[in-house]
XYZ file of C-alpha atoms in Angstrom:
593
model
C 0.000 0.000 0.000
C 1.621 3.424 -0.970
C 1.814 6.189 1.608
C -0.359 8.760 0.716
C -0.953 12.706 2.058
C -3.914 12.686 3.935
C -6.166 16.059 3.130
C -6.504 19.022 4.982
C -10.449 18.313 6.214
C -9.132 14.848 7.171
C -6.248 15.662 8.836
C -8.257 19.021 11.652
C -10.883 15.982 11.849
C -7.551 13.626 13.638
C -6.657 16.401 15.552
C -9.693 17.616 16.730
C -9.830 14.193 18.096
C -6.476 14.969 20.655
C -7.854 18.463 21.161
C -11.825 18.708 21.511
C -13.011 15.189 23.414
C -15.962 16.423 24.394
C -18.011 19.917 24.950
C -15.532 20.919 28.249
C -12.708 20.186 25.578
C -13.803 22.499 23.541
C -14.982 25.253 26.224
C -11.459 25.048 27.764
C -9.596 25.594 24.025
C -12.239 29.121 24.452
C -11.834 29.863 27.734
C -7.857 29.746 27.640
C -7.988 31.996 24.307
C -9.925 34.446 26.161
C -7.903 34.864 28.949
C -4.768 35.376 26.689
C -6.468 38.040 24.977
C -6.471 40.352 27.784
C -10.182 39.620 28.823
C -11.392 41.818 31.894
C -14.509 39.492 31.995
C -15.897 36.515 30.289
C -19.528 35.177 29.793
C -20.590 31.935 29.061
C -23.545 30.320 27.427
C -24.195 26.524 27.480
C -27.023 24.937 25.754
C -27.890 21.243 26.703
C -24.412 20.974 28.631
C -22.564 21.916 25.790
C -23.862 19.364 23.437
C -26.007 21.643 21.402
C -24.347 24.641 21.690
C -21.569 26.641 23.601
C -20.582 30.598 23.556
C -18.271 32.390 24.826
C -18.016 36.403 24.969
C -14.790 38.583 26.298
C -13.984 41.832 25.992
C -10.133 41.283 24.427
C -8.336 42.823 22.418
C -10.389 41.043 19.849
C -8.754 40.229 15.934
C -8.947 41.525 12.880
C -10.263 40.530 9.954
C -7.563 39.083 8.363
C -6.499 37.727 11.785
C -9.777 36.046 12.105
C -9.151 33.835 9.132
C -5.339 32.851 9.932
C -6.745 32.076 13.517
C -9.047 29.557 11.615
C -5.774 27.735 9.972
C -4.057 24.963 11.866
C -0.681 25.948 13.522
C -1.435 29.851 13.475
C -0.976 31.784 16.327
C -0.137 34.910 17.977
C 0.926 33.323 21.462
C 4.263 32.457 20.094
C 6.608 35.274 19.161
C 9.464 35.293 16.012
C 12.345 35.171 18.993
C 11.436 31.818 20.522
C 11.046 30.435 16.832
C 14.725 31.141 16.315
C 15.851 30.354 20.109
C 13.879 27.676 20.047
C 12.876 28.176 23.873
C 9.144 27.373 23.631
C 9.455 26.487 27.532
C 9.363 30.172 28.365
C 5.755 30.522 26.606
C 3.716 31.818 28.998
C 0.296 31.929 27.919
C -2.507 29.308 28.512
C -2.000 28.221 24.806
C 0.353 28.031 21.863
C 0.021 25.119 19.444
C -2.807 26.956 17.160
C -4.715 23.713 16.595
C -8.494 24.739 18.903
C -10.251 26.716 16.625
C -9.988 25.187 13.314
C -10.282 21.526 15.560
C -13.533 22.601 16.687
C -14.276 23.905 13.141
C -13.809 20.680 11.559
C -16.306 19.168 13.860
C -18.634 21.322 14.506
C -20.635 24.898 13.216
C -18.529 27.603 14.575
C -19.107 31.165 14.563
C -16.359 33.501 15.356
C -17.475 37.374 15.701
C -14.485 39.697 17.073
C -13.773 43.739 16.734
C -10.354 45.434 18.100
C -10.755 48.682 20.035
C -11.412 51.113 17.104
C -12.366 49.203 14.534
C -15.022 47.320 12.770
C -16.699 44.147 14.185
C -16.270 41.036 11.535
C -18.228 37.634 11.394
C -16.669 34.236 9.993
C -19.028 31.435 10.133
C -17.145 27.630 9.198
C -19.230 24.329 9.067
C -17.597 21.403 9.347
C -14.223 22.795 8.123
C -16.183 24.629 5.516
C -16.058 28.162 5.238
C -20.342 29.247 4.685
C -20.622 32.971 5.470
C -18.148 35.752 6.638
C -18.752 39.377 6.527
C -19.520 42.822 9.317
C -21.031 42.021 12.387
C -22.182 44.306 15.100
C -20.599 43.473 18.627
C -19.030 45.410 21.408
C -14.840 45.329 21.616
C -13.752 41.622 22.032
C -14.471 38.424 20.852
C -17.241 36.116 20.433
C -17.376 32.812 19.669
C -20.128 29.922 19.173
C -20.096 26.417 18.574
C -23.483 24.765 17.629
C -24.146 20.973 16.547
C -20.242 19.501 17.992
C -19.785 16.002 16.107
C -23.193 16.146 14.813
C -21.720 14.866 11.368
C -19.824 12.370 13.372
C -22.211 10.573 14.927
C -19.424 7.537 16.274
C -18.190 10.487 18.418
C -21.509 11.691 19.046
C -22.664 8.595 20.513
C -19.996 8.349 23.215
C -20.952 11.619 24.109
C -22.804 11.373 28.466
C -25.744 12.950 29.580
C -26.251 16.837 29.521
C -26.004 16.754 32.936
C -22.930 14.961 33.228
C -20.928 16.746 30.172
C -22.366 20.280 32.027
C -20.558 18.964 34.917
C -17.610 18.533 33.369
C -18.025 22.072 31.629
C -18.539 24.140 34.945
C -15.644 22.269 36.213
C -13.487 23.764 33.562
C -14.426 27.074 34.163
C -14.357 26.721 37.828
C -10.679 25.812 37.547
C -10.019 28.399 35.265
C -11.313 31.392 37.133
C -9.760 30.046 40.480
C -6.372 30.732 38.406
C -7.209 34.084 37.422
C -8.674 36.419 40.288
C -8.224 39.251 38.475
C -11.060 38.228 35.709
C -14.777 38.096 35.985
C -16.497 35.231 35.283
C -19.875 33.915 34.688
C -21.776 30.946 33.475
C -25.431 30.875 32.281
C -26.632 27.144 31.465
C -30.448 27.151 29.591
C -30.717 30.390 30.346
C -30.251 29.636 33.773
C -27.184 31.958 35.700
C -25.185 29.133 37.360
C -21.667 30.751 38.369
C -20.508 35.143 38.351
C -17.539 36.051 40.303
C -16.260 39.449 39.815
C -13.061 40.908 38.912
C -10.439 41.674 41.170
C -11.095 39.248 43.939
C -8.237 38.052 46.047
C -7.124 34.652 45.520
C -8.402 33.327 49.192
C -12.098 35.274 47.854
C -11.679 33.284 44.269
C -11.355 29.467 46.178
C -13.843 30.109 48.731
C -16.410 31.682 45.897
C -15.496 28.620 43.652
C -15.421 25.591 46.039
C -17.158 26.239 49.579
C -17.584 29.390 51.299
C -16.942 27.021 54.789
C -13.172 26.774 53.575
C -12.627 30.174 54.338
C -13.099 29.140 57.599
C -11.430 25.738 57.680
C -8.462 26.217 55.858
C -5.330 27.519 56.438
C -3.024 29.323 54.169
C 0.244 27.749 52.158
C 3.655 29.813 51.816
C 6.619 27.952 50.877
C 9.156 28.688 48.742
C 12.266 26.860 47.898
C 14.978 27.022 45.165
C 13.200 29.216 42.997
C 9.921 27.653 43.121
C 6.810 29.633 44.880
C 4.214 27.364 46.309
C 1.106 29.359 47.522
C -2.984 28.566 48.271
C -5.149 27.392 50.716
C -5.923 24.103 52.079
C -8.207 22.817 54.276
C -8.484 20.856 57.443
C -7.959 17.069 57.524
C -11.853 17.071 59.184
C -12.975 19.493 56.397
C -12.090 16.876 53.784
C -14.915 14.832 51.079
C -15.249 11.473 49.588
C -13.622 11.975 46.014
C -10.377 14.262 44.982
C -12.459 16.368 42.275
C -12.163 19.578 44.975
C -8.521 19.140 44.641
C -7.472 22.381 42.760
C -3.378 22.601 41.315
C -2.352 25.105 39.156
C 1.088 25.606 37.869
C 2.300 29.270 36.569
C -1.528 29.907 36.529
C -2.367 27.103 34.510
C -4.887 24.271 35.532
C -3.292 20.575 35.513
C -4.357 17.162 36.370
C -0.878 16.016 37.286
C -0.058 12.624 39.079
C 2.878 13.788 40.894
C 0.989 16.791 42.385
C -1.917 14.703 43.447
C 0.137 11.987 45.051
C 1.996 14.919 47.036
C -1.009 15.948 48.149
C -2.278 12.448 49.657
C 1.357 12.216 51.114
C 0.896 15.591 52.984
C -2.088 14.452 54.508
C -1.514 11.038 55.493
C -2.226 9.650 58.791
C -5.033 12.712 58.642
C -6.956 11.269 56.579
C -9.177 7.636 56.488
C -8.138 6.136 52.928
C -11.689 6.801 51.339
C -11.710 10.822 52.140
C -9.790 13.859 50.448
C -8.708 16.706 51.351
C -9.864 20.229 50.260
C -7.369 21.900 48.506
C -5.900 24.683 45.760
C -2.299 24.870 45.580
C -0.669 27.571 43.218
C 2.707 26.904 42.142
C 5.053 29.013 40.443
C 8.191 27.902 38.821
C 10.833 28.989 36.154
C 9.778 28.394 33.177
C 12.760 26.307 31.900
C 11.940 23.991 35.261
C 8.464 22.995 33.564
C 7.557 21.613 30.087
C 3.969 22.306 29.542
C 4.128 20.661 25.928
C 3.781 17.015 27.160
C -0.243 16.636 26.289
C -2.364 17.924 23.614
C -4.364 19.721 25.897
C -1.969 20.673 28.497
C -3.491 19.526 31.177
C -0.310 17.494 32.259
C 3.362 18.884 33.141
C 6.697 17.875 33.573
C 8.887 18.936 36.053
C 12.674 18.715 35.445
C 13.379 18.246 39.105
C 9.933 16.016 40.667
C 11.934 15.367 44.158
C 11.959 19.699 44.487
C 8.615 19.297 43.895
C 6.930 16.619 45.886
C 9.412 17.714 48.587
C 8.064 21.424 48.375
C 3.881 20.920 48.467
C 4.257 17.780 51.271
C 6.835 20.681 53.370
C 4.550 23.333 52.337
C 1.381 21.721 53.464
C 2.602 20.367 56.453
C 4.373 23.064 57.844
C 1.107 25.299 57.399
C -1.347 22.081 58.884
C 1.389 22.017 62.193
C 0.405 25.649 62.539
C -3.068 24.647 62.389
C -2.469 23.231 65.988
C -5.920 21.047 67.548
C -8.285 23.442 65.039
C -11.091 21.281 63.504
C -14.055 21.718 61.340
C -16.034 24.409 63.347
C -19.528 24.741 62.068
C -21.922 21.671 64.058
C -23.157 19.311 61.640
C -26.944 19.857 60.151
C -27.904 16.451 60.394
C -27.248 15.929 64.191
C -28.396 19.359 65.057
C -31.885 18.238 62.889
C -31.946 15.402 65.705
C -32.370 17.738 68.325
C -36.584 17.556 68.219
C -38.705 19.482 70.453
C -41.288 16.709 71.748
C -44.946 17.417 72.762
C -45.376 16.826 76.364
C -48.406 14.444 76.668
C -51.317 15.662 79.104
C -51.849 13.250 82.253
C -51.718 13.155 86.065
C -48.434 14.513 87.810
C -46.483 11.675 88.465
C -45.473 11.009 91.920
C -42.541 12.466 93.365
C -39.393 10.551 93.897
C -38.542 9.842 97.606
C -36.130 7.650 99.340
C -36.539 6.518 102.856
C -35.535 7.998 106.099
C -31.672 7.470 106.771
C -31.027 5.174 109.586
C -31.369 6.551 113.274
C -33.023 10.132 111.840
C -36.878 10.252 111.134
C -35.887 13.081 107.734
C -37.683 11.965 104.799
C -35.405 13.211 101.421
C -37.564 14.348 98.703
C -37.299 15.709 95.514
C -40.182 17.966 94.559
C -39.642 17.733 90.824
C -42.879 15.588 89.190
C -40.761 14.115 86.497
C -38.022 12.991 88.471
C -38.202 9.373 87.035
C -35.900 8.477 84.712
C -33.051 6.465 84.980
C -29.708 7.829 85.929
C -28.459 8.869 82.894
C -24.883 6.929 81.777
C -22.864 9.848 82.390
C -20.710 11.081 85.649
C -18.979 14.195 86.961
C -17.152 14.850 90.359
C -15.700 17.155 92.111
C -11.996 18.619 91.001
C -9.077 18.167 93.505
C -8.068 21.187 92.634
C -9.905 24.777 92.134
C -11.535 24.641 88.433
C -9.419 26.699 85.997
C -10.642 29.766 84.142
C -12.487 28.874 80.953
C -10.817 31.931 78.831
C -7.327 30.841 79.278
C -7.788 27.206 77.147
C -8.960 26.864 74.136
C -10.926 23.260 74.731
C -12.208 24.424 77.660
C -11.722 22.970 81.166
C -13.372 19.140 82.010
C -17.057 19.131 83.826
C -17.733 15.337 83.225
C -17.382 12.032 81.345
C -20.429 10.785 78.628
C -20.855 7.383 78.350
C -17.233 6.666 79.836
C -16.325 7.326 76.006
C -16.789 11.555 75.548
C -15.272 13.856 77.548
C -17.829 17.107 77.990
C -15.904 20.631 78.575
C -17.108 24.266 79.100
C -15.483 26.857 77.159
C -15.300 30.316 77.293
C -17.272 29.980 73.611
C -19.498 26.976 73.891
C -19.811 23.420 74.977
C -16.675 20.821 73.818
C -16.840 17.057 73.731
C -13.787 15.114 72.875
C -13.538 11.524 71.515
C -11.049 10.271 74.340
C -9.861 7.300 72.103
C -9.596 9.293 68.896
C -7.887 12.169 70.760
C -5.118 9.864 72.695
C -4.708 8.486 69.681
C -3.434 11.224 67.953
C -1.237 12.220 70.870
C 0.509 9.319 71.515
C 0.940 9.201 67.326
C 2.921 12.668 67.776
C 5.122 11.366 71.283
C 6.058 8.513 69.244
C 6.965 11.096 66.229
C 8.926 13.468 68.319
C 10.647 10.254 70.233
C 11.743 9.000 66.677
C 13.268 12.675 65.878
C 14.941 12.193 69.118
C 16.486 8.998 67.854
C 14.426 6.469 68.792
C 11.437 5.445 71.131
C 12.299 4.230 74.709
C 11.336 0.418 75.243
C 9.561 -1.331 78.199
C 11.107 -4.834 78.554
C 8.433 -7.667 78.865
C 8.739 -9.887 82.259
C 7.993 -12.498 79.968
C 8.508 -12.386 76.527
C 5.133 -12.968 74.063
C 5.275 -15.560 71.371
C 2.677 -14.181 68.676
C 1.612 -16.552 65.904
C 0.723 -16.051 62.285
C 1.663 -17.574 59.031
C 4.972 -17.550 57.606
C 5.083 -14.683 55.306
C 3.345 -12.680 57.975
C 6.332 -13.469 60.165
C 8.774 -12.506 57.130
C 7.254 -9.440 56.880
C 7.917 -8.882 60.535
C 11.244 -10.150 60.498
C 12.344 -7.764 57.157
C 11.409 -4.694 59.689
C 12.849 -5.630 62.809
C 15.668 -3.102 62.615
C 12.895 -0.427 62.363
C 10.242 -1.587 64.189
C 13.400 -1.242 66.896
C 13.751 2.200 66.235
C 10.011 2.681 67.656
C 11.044 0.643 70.857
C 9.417 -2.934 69.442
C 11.743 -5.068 69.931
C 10.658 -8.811 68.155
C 12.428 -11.584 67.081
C 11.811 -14.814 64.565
C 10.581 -18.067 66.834
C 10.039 -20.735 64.326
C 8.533 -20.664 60.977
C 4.891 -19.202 62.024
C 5.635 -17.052 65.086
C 7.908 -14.190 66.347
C 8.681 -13.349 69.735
C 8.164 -9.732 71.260
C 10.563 -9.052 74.155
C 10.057 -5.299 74.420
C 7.214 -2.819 73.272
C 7.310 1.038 73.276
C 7.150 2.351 76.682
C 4.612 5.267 75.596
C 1.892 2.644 75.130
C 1.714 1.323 78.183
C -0.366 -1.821 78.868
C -1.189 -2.742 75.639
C -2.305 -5.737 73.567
C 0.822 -6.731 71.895
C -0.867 -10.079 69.991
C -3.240 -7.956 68.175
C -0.176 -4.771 67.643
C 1.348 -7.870 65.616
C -0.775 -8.710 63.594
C -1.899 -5.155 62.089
C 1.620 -3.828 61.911
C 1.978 -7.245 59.645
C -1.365 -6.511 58.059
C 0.169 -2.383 57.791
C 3.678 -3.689 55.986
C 1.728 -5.851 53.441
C -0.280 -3.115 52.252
C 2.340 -0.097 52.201
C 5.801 -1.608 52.037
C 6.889 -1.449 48.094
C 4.794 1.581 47.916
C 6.305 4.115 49.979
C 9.425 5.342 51.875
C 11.270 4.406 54.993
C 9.904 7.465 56.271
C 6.067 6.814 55.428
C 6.425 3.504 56.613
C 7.386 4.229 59.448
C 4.196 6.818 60.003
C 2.183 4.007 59.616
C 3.941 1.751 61.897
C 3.398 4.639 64.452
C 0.028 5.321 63.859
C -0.439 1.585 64.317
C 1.015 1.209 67.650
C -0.749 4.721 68.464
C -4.207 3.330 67.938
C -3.731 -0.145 70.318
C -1.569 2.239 72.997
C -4.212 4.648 73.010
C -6.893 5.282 76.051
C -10.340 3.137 75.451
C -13.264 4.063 75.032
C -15.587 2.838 77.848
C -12.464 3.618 79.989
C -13.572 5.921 83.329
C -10.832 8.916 83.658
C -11.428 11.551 86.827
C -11.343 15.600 86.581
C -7.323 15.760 86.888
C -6.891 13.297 83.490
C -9.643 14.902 81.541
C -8.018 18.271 81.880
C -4.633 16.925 81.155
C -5.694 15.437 77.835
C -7.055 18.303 76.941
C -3.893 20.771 77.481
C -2.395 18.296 75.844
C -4.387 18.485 72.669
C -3.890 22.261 72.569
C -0.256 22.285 71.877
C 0.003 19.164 69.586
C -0.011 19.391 66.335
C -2.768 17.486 64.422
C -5.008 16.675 67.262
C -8.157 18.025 66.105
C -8.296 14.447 64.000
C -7.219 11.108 64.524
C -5.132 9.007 62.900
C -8.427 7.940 60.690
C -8.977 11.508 59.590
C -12.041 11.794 62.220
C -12.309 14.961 64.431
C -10.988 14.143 67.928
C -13.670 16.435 69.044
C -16.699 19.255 68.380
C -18.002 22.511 69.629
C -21.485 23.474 69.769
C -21.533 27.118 70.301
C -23.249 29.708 72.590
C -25.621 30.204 69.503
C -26.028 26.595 68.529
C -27.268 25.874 72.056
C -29.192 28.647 72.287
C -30.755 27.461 68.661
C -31.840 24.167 70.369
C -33.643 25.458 72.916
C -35.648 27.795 70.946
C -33.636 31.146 72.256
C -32.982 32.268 69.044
């Protein structure tokens, strides 16, 4: 078969296939022109989720005629100037895009009608079906650029067909814009979908405005701010609480030199920063702007840019997992704030039901005295409740000087209930010891290891073999964190000493889930993330109980405790270690306000 030139109608039809996927494909290609035309603001109009039509309006520098037709041939752009032809440095491009394949892409696919008028001049309409140029001549439009794309792959129908639901491929298309207008502040934006207004932020915002506007106006609240910079490279954002997190990564938001990427090396920098914060099926809340030279990055490594490469990826991953750690550690015990809807909705007002006064509740006279003790409440007859409080040994400490508050009981032998100066705190007294014996056995690690409690008599745990290899291939760490263990036979090791900060714990069952732990994580990760999770594992089984009764003196301690540890508003799990209901939310429940 001879090799042949394929023609030009052919040939925007194979590359519309790397460029427009789908309707967001397309609406990004317009979006990103728009922004690198200068655009103070930019409107959008979706039809049917894109499917049947898409428009996009800015107020650019807009094109002239002639430009309006080059801008319609493949490879023609503006975005790459004569001196990195002939230096050949097309790393230090630094607009959105640069390869001049979008518009005649979505031209060959589609009805597209391109309107645009520079600042003093005439306005100008091209109109191209299906790589077919059908009508071009004056329009009448403000200063910018306007584009519309009716009908995408309607002449394809293969393409057409794999095409999801208008409410899916609208998703996908408010995504895209979400993303990026988070990247540029400085630009209005706004989204109308069947006529419906779905998304406006003005111009001008600050960037912590912009996420907040575009993801959750709670983050603002539950985030903390990222500022790290290292060797040239600028990483900057917000990101939220390990309790303020959600159950898939799509409000994960990473942007590099302004530009919005789906990269796997960000996103697995990300997980790393959080780990042993979060439970495995939750992510965190995120948007993470990094800035880097521009011969440190290649942007040309996907057709529609939505991946990077980074010439240094250690600088990288080292920089965000820093970044976002240093600014959680200054987070302190701070949690998700706000009381959740659904347990305040079980809070119920219930009718009292009409009937005789019950009697009152008396005891009998004490022995040798004829007093009779009564209580002259009528509805004095419940049941104890399963709750207990007693007196401090020691005067009660102001509420105003500690955050959680200072202890006034114990709930259920599992919750610890504390008054502060701002509302009502319970703690989680397994999930909060948890996380501070997690950080002792951190800080003894820095140290240079964890100090050991020799067993009286050593423990001979049994499992199967490769459990026990697994065990056996770790000793030399698992020493480090005070666990001392040794092979006994071919389907059991022996423990002779476990870490001292655990205390009385159940060293069978440690075993077995640091060999469950090793199984899971070892190939995957690094001496040093191993290691978290071998902590976090002994953490959790050296951790106080629930059901576990603890007076005044060790409530209070555990909770100055929490207050100057880093992390301990969560477990290791990623749960909150504890809650506030405020002065307000009280007041809500009992019909005050």
């Amino acid at each position: 078969m001879s090799i042949r030139r394929l023609p030009p109608n052919l040939v925007n039809r194979i590359a519309a296939g790397e460029v427009v996927e789908r309707p967001a494909s397309a609406l990004k290609e317009l979006v990103e022109n728009a922004v690198d035309a200068g655009a103070c603001r930019i409107a959008v109009r979706l039809s049917a989720g894109g499917i049947d039509g898409i428009e996009v309006v800015d107020d650019g520098c807009g094109m002239a005629p002639d430009a309006m037709a080059m801008a319609l041939e493949r490879h023609a752009t503006s975005k790459l100037p004569e001196s990195m032809w002939e230096a050949g440095a097309i790393e230090g491009v630094a607009t959105l895009g640069f390869r001049g394949e979008a518009l005649p892409s979505i031209a060959s696919v589609a009805r597209l009608t391109l309107e645009s008028r520079e600042r003093g001049g005439d306005g100008w309409r091209r109109i191209v079906d299906n790589g077919e140029l059908v009508e071009e001549g004056p329009a009448a439009l403000p200063p910018g650029t306007r584009v519309r794309v009716e009908a995408l792959f309607e002449r394809i129908p293969a393409r057409r067909k794999f095409l999801r639901s208008p409410r899916a491929e609208y998703a996908a298309c408010l995504d895209v814009v979400r993303r990026l207008a988070m990247a540029r502040p400085e630009i209005g934006f706004s989204v109308e979908h069947d006529g419906r207004r779905v998304l406006s932020v003005a111009p001008d915002e600050t960037r912590p405005d912009r996420v907040a506007a575009l993801t959750d106006r709670a983050l603002a609240d539950n985030s903390v701010a990222v500022d790290l910079e290292r060797a040239g490279h600028v990483l900057g954002g917000v990101a939220g609480l390990p309790t303020f997190n959600r159950g898939i990564a799509d409000h994960q938001y990473l942007f590099v030199n302004g530009r919005p990427v789906r990269d796997k090396l960000l996103v697995g920098a990300v997980r790393g920063a959080y780990a042993e914060m979060l439970a495995r099926d939750r992510h965190a809340v995120v948007a993470l702007f990094l800035e880097v030279p521009a011969d440190s990055v290649d942007v040309n490594v996907h057709p529609a840019k939505t991946e990077v490469r980074f010439r240094d990826p250690a600088l990288v991953r080292g920089l965000i997992v820093s970044g976002l750690r240093r600014a959680l550690d200054e987070a302190g015990h701070r949690v998700v704030q706000a009381a959740d809807a659904g347990a305040m909705a079980n809070w119920v007002a219930e009718p009292v039901a009409a009937g005789p006064a019950p009697e009152a509740f008396a005891w009998g006279p004490a022995p040798g005295t004829d007093l009779l003790v009564r209580d002259a409440r009528p509805t004095f007859l419940t049941p104890p409740p399963a709750a207990r409080a007693e007196m401090a040994a020691e005067p009660v400490p102001a509420t105003t000087a500690h955050p959680l508050g200072v202890a006034r009981g114990q709930v259920a032998r599992t919750y610890i209930v504390a008054e502060a100066e701002d509302g009502l705190v319970i703690v989680d007294q397994h999930a909060a010891h948890e996380r501070l014996v997690l950080e002792r056995l951190r800080r003894a690690l820095a140290a240079g290891g964890a100090p050991r409690q020799a067993l009286l008599l050593p423990e001979v745990v049994e499992m199967d073999e490769p459990a026990c290899d697994r065990i056996e291939e770790r000793a030399a760490e698992l020493a480090e964190m005070g666990l001392e263990v040794e092979r006994f036979g071919a389907q059991a090791v022996l423990v002779r000493a476990v870490p001292a900060l655990l205390g009385q714990s159940d060293v069978t069952g440690l075993i077995r889930d640091l060999a469950d732990e090793i199984a899971a994580h070892d190939q995957a990760l690094s001496l040093r993330e191993r290691l978290d999770h071998v902590a976090a594992t002994m953490a959790c089984h050296g951790s106080v109980r629930a059901g576990r009764v603890l007076s005044v003196v060790e409530m209070n301690a555990l909770l100055r405790e929490m207050e100057v540890t880093p992390h301990s508003g969560q477990c290791n799990h990623g749960r909150p270690t504890w809650v506030k209901l405020a002065h307000g939310d009280i007041e809500k429940l009992f019909g005050r306000r």
